[in-house]
CSV table of C-alpha atoms in Angstrom, one decimal:
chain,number,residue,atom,x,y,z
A,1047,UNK,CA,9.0,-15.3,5.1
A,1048,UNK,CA,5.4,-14.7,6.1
A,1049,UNK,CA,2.5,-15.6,4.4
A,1050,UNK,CA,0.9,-13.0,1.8
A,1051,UNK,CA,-1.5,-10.7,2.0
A,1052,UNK,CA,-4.5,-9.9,0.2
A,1053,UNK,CA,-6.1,-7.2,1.6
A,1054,UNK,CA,-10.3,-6.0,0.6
A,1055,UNK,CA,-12.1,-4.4,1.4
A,1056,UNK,CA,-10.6,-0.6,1.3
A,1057,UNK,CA,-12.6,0.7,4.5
A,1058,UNK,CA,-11.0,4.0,4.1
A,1059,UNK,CA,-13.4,4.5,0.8
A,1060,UNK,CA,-16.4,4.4,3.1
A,1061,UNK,CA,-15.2,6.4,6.2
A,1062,UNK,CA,-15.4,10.1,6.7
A,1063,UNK,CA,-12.3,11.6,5.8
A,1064,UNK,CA,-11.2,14.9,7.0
A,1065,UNK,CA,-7.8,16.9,7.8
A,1066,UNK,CA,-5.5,19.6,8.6
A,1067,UNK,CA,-3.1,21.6,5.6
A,1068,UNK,CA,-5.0,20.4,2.7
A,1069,UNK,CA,-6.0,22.4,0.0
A,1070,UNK,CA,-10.0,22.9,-0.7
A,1071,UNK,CA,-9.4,22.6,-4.6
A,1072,UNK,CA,-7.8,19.6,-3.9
A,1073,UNK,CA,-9.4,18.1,-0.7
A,1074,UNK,CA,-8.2,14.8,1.1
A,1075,UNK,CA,-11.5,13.5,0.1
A,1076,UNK,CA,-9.8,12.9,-3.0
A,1077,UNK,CA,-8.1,10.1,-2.1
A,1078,UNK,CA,-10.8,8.1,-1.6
A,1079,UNK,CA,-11.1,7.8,-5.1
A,1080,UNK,CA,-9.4,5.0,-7.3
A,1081,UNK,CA,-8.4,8.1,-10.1
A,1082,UNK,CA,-4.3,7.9,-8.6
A,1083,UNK,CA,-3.8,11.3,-10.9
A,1084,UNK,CA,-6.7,13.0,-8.6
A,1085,UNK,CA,-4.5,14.0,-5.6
A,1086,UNK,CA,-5.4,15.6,-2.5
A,1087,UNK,CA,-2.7,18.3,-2.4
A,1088,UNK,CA,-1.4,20.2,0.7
A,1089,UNK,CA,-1.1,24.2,0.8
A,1090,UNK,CA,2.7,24.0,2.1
A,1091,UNK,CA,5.6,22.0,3.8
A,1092,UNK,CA,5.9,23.7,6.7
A,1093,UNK,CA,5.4,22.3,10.3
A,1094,UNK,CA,2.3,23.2,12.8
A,1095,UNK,CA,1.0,22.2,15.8
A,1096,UNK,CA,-2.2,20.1,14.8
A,1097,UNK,CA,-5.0,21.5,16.1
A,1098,UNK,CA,-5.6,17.1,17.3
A,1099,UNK,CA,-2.6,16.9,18.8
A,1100,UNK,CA,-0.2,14.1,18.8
A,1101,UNK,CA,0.0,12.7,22.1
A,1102,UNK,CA,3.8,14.1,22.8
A,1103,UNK,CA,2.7,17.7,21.1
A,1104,UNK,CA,4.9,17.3,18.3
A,1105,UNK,CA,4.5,19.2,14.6
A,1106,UNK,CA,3.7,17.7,11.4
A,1107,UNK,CA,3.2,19.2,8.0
A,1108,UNK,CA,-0.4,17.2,7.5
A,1109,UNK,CA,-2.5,15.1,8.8
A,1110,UNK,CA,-5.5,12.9,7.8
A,1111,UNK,CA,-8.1,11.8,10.2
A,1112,UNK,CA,-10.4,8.8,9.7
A,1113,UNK,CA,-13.6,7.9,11.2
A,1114,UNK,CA,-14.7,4.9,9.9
A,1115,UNK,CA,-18.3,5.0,11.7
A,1116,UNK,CA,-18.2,1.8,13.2
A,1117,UNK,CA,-15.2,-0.3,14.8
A,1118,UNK,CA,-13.4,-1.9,11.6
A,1119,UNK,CA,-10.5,-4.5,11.8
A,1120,UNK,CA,-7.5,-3.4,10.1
A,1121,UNK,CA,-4.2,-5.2,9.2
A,1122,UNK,CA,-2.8,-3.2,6.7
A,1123,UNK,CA,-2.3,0.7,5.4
A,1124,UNK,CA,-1.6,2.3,2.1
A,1125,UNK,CA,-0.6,5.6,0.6
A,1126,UNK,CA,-0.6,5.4,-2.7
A,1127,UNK,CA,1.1,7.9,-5.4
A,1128,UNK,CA,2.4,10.4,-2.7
A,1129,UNK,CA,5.1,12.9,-3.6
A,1130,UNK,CA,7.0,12.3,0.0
A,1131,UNK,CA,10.7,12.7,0.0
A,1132,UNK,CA,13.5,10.3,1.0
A,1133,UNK,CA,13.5,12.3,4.9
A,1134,UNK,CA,9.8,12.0,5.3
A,1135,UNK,CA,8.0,10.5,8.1
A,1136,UNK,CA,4.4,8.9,8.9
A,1137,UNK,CA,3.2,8.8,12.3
A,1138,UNK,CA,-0.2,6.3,13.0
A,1139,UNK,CA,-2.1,6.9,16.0
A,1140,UNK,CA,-5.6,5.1,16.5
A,1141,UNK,CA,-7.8,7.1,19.2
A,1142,UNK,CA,-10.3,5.3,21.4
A,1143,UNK,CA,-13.1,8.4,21.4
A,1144,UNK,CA,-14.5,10.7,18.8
A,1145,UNK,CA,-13.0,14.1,20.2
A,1146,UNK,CA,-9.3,12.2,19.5
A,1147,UNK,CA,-8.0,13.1,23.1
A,1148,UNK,CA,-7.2,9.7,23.9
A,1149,UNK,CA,-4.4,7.2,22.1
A,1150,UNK,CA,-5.2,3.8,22.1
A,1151,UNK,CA,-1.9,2.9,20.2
A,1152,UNK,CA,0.7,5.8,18.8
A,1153,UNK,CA,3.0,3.9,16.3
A,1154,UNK,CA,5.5,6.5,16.8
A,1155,UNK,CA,7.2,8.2,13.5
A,1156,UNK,CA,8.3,5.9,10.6
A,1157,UNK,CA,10.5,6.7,8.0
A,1158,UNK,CA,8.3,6.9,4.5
A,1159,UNK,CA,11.1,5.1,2.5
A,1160,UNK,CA,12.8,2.4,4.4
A,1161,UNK,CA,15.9,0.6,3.8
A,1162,UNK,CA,16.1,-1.2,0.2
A,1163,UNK,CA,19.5,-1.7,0.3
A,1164,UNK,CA,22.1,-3.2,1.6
A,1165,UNK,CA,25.5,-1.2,2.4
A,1166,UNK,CA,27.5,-3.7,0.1
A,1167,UNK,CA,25.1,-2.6,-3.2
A,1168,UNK,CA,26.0,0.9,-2.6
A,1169,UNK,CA,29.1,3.4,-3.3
A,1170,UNK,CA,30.2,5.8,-0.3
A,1171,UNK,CA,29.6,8.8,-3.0
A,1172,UNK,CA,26.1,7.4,-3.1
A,1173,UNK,CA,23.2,10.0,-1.5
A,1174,UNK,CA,22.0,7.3,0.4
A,1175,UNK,CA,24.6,5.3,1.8
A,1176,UNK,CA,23.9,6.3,5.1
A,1177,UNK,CA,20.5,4.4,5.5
A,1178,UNK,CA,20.4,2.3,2.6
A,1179,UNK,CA,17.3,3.9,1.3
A,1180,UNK,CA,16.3,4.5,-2.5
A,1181,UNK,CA,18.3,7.9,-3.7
A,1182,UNK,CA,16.6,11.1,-4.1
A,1183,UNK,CA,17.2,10.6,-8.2
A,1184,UNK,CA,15.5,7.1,-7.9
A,1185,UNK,CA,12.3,8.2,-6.1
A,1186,UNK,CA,11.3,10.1,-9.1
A,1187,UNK,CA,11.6,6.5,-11.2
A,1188,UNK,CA,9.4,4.2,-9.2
A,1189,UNK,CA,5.9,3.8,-8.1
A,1190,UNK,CA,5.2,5.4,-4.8
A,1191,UNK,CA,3.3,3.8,-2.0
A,1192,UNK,CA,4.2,4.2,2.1
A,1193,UNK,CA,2.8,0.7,3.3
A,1194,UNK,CA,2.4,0.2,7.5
A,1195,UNK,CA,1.3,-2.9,8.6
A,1196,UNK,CA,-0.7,-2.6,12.1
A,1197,UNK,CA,-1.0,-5.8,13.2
A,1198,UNK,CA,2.2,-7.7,14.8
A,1199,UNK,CA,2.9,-10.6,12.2
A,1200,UNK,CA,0.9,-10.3,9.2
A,1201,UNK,CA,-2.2,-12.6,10.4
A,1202,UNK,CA,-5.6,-11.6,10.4
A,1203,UNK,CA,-6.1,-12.6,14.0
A,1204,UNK,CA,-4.4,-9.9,15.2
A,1205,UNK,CA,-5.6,-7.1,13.0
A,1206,UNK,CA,-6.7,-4.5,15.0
A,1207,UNK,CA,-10.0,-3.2,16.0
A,1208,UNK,CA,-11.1,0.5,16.0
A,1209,UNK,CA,-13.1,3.2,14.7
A,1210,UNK,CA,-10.7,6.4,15.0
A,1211,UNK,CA,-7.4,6.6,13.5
A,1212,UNK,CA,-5.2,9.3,12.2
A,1213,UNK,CA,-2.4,9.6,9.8
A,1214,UNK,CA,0.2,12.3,10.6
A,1215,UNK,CA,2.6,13.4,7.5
A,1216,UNK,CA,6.2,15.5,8.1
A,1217,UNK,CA,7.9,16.6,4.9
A,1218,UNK,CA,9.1,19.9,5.3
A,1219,UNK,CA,11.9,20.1,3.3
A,1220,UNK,CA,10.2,19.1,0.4
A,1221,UNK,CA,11.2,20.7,-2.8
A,1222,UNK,CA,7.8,20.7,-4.4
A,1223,UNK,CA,6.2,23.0,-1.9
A,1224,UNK,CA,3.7,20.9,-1.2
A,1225,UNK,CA,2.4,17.4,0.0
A,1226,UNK,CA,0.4,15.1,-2.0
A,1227,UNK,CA,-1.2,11.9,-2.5
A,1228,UNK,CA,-3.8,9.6,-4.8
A,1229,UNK,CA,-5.1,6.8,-3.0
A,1230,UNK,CA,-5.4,6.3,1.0
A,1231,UNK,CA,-6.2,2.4,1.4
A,1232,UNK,CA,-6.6,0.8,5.1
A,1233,UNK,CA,-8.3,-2.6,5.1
A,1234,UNK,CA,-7.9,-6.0,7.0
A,1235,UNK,CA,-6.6,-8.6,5.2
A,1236,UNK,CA,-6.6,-12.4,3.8
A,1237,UNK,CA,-3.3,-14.1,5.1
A,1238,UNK,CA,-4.2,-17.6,3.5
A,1239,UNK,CA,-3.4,-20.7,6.3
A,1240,UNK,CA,-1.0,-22.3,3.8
A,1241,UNK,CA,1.1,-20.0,1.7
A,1242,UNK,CA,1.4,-19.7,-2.0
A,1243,UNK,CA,3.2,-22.3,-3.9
A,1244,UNK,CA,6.5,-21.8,-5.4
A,1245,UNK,CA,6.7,-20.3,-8.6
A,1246,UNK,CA,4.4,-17.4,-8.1
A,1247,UNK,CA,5.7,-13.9,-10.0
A,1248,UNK,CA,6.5,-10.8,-10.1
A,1249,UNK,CA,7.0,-9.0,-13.0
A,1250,UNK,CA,6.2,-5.0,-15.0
A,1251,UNK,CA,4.0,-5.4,-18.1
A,1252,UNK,CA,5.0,-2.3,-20.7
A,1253,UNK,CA,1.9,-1.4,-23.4
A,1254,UNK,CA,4.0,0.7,-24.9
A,1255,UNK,CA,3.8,0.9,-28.8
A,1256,UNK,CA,6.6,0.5,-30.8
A,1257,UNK,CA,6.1,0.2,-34.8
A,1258,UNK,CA,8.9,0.1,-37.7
A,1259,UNK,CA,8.5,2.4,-40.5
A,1260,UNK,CA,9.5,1.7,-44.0
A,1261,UNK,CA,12.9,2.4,-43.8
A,1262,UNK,CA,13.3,0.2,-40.9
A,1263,UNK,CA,13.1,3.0,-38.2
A,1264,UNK,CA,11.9,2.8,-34.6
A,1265,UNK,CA,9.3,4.6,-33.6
A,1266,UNK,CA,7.3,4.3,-30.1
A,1267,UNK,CA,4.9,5.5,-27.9
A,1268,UNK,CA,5.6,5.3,-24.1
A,1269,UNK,CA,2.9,4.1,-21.9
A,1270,UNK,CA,2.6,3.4,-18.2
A,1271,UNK,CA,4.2,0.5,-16.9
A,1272,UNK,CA,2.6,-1.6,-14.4
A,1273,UNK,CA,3.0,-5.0,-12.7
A,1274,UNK,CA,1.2,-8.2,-12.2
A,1275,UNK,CA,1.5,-10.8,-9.2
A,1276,UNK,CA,0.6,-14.1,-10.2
A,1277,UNK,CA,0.5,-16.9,-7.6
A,1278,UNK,CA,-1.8,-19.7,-6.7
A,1279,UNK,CA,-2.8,-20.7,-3.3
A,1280,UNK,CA,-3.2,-24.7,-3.3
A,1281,UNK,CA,-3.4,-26.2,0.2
A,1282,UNK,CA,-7.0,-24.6,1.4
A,1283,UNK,CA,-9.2,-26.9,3.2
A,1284,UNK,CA,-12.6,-25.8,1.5
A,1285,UNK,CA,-13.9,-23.8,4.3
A,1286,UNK,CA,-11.5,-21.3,4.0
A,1287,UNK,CA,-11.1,-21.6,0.0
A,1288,UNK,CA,-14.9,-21.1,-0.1
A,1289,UNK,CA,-15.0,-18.8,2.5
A,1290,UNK,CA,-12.0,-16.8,1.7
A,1291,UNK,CA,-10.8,-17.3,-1.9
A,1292,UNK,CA,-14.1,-17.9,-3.8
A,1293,UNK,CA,-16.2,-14.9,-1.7
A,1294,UNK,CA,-13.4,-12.6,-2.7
A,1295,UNK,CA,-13.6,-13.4,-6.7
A,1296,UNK,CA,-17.0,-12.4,-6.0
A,1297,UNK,CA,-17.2,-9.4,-3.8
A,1298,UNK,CA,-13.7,-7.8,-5.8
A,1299,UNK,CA,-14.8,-9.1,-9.0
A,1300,UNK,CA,-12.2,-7.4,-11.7
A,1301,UNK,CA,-13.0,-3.9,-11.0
A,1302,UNK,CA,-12.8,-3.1,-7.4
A,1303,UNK,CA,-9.9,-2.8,-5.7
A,1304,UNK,CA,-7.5,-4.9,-4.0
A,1305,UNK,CA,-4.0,-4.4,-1.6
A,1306,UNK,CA,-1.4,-6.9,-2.5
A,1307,UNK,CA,1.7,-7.0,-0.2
A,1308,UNK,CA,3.7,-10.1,-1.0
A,1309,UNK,CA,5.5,-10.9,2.6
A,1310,UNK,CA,4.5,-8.6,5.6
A,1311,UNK,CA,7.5,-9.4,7.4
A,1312,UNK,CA,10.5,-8.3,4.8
A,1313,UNK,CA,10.5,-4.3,5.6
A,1314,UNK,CA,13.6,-4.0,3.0
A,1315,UNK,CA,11.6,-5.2,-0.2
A,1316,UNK,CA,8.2,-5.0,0.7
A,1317,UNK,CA,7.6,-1.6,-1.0
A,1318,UNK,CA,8.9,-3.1,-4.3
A,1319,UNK,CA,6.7,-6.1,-4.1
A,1320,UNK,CA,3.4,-4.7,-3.1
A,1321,UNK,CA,0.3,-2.6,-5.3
A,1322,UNK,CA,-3.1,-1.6,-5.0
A,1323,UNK,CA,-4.7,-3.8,-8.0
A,1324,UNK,CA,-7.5,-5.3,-9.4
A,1325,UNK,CA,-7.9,-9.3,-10.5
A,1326,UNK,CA,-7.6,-9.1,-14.0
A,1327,UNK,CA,-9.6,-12.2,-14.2
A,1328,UNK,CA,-11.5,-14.4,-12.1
A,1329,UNK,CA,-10.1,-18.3,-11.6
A,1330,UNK,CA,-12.1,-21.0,-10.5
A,1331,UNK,CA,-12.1,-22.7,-6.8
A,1332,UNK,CA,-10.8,-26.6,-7.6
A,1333,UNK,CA,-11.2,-29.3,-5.7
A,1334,UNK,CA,-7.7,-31.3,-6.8
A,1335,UNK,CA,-7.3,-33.6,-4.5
A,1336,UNK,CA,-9.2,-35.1,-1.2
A,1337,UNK,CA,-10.2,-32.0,1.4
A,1338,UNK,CA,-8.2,-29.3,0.0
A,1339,UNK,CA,-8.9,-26.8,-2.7
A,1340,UNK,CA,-6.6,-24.8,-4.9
A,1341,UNK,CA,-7.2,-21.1,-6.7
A,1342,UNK,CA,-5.1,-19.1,-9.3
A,1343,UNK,CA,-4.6,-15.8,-8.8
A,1344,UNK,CA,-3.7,-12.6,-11.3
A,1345,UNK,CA,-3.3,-9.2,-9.8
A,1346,UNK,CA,-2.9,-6.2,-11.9
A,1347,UNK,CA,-1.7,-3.4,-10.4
A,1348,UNK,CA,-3.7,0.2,-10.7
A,1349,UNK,CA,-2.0,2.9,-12.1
């Protein structure tokens, strides 16, 4: 298991943003803002030739390009409330000049929804005992969110350094007609020295309202579920829970955003176990025993 991950800031919020197949109603400027139900949309499915092409000419049905206007380390991307199918792919490349003629590094494609299963927890009749991947009817359930780490291990010494990067999209078989997305989130990350302690959480908070009326029946009002990761991190020497811990509670606060991925390294769950959030409260840096510090932490996720 690697360590987690707390990723901030989102450098994709800053950067220029620009594309090919979105709609102008619905721009991919729109996912730079934290509103997931304001989408940038695409006009179709279909596959074209880019007019930046990928570096082996291939087709894709969208693509995003960043320019982040300086170099920027990065360790980690998210796209958040997309609408991509079970046979969608994402294809990464990070350029080393403006005009986006040279690949530093083409990730290749990548299946949107990786394996969550394993064979044994599925039936042959099953949609997706194939690949193990979450069934067409399930997709429509859960929260949405294509995660791509681009550094090697999960450790912020190798995140990776570069101004240029583009995000290529194929879904043409999409029964919606169209491509979209809420929230495009590429930052470096946080991946604490000393791993959180056991008996950090997982677990989905439902607001729902349910009242009884006089006669003893049910009624309720369905509400957005969310979850919230709650985990302490209690072997920092204070250099890196000053520098680290405490300077996030302050530069995140409780209303900016935050990427949350709870083990880098375990492809098969890490979907499930990772959000875009906010710290629903700030905890205090303690000094609990001699030259280490300790911090709480309690992620809510955005929805």
């Amino acid at each position: 298991m690697a360590h987690c991950l707390v990723c901030y800031p989102n450098h994709a919020d800053t950067a220029t943003l620009t594309g090919e197949g979105w709609t102008e109603a619905l721009p991919v400027t729109n996912l730079q803002t934290r509103f997931l139900g304001q989408v940038a949309r695409t006009a179709g499915t279909a596959l074209f030739s880019p007019t930046v092409g990928l570096p082996d000419g291939d087709q894709c049905s969208a693509v995003i390009h960043v320019d982040f206007g300086r170099h920027r380390y990065l360790s980690a991307l998210a796209l958040c409330a997309h609408n991509l199918t079970r046979r969608a792919q994402a294809r990464v490349v990070l350029w080393t000049d403006s005009t986006r003629t040279t690949a530093r590094q083409d990730f290749g494609w990548q299946a949107v929804w990786p394996r969550w299963f394993d064979t044994v927890q599925l039936r042959w009749a099953d949609d997706n005992f194939l690949y193990g991947q979450i069934s067409d009817e399930q997709i429509g359930q859960v929260r949405k969110i294509y995660l791509f780490m681009l550094n090697s291990n999960g450790f912020s010494a190798n995140a990776t350094s570069i101004r240029y990067a583009s995000i290529y999209l194929s879904d043409s078989e999409n029964g919606k007609g169209y491509l979209e997305a809420g929230r495009l989130y590429m930052a470096e990350d946080w991946s604490p020295k000393h791993n959180m302690i056991y008996g950090a959480s997982l677990s989905w908070v439902d607001p729902s309202v349910v009242d009884t009326a006089l006669d003893g029946t049910k009624w309720s009002e369905e509400r957005t579920k969310n979850r919230i990761a709650v985990f302490q991190l209690k072997y920092m020497k204070p250099v890196e829970g000053v520098n680290k811990a405490l300077l996030l509670t302050q530069l995140a606060g409780i209303t900016k955003d935050v990427l949350y991925v709870f083990d880098p390294s375990d492809a098969q769950l890490m979907q499930q176990r990772s959000f875009v959030g906010r710290l629903s409260e700030l905890s205090p840096l303690e000094w609990w025993t001699f030259g280490l510090t300790s911090m709480a932490f309690k992620i809510e996720e955005t929805v």
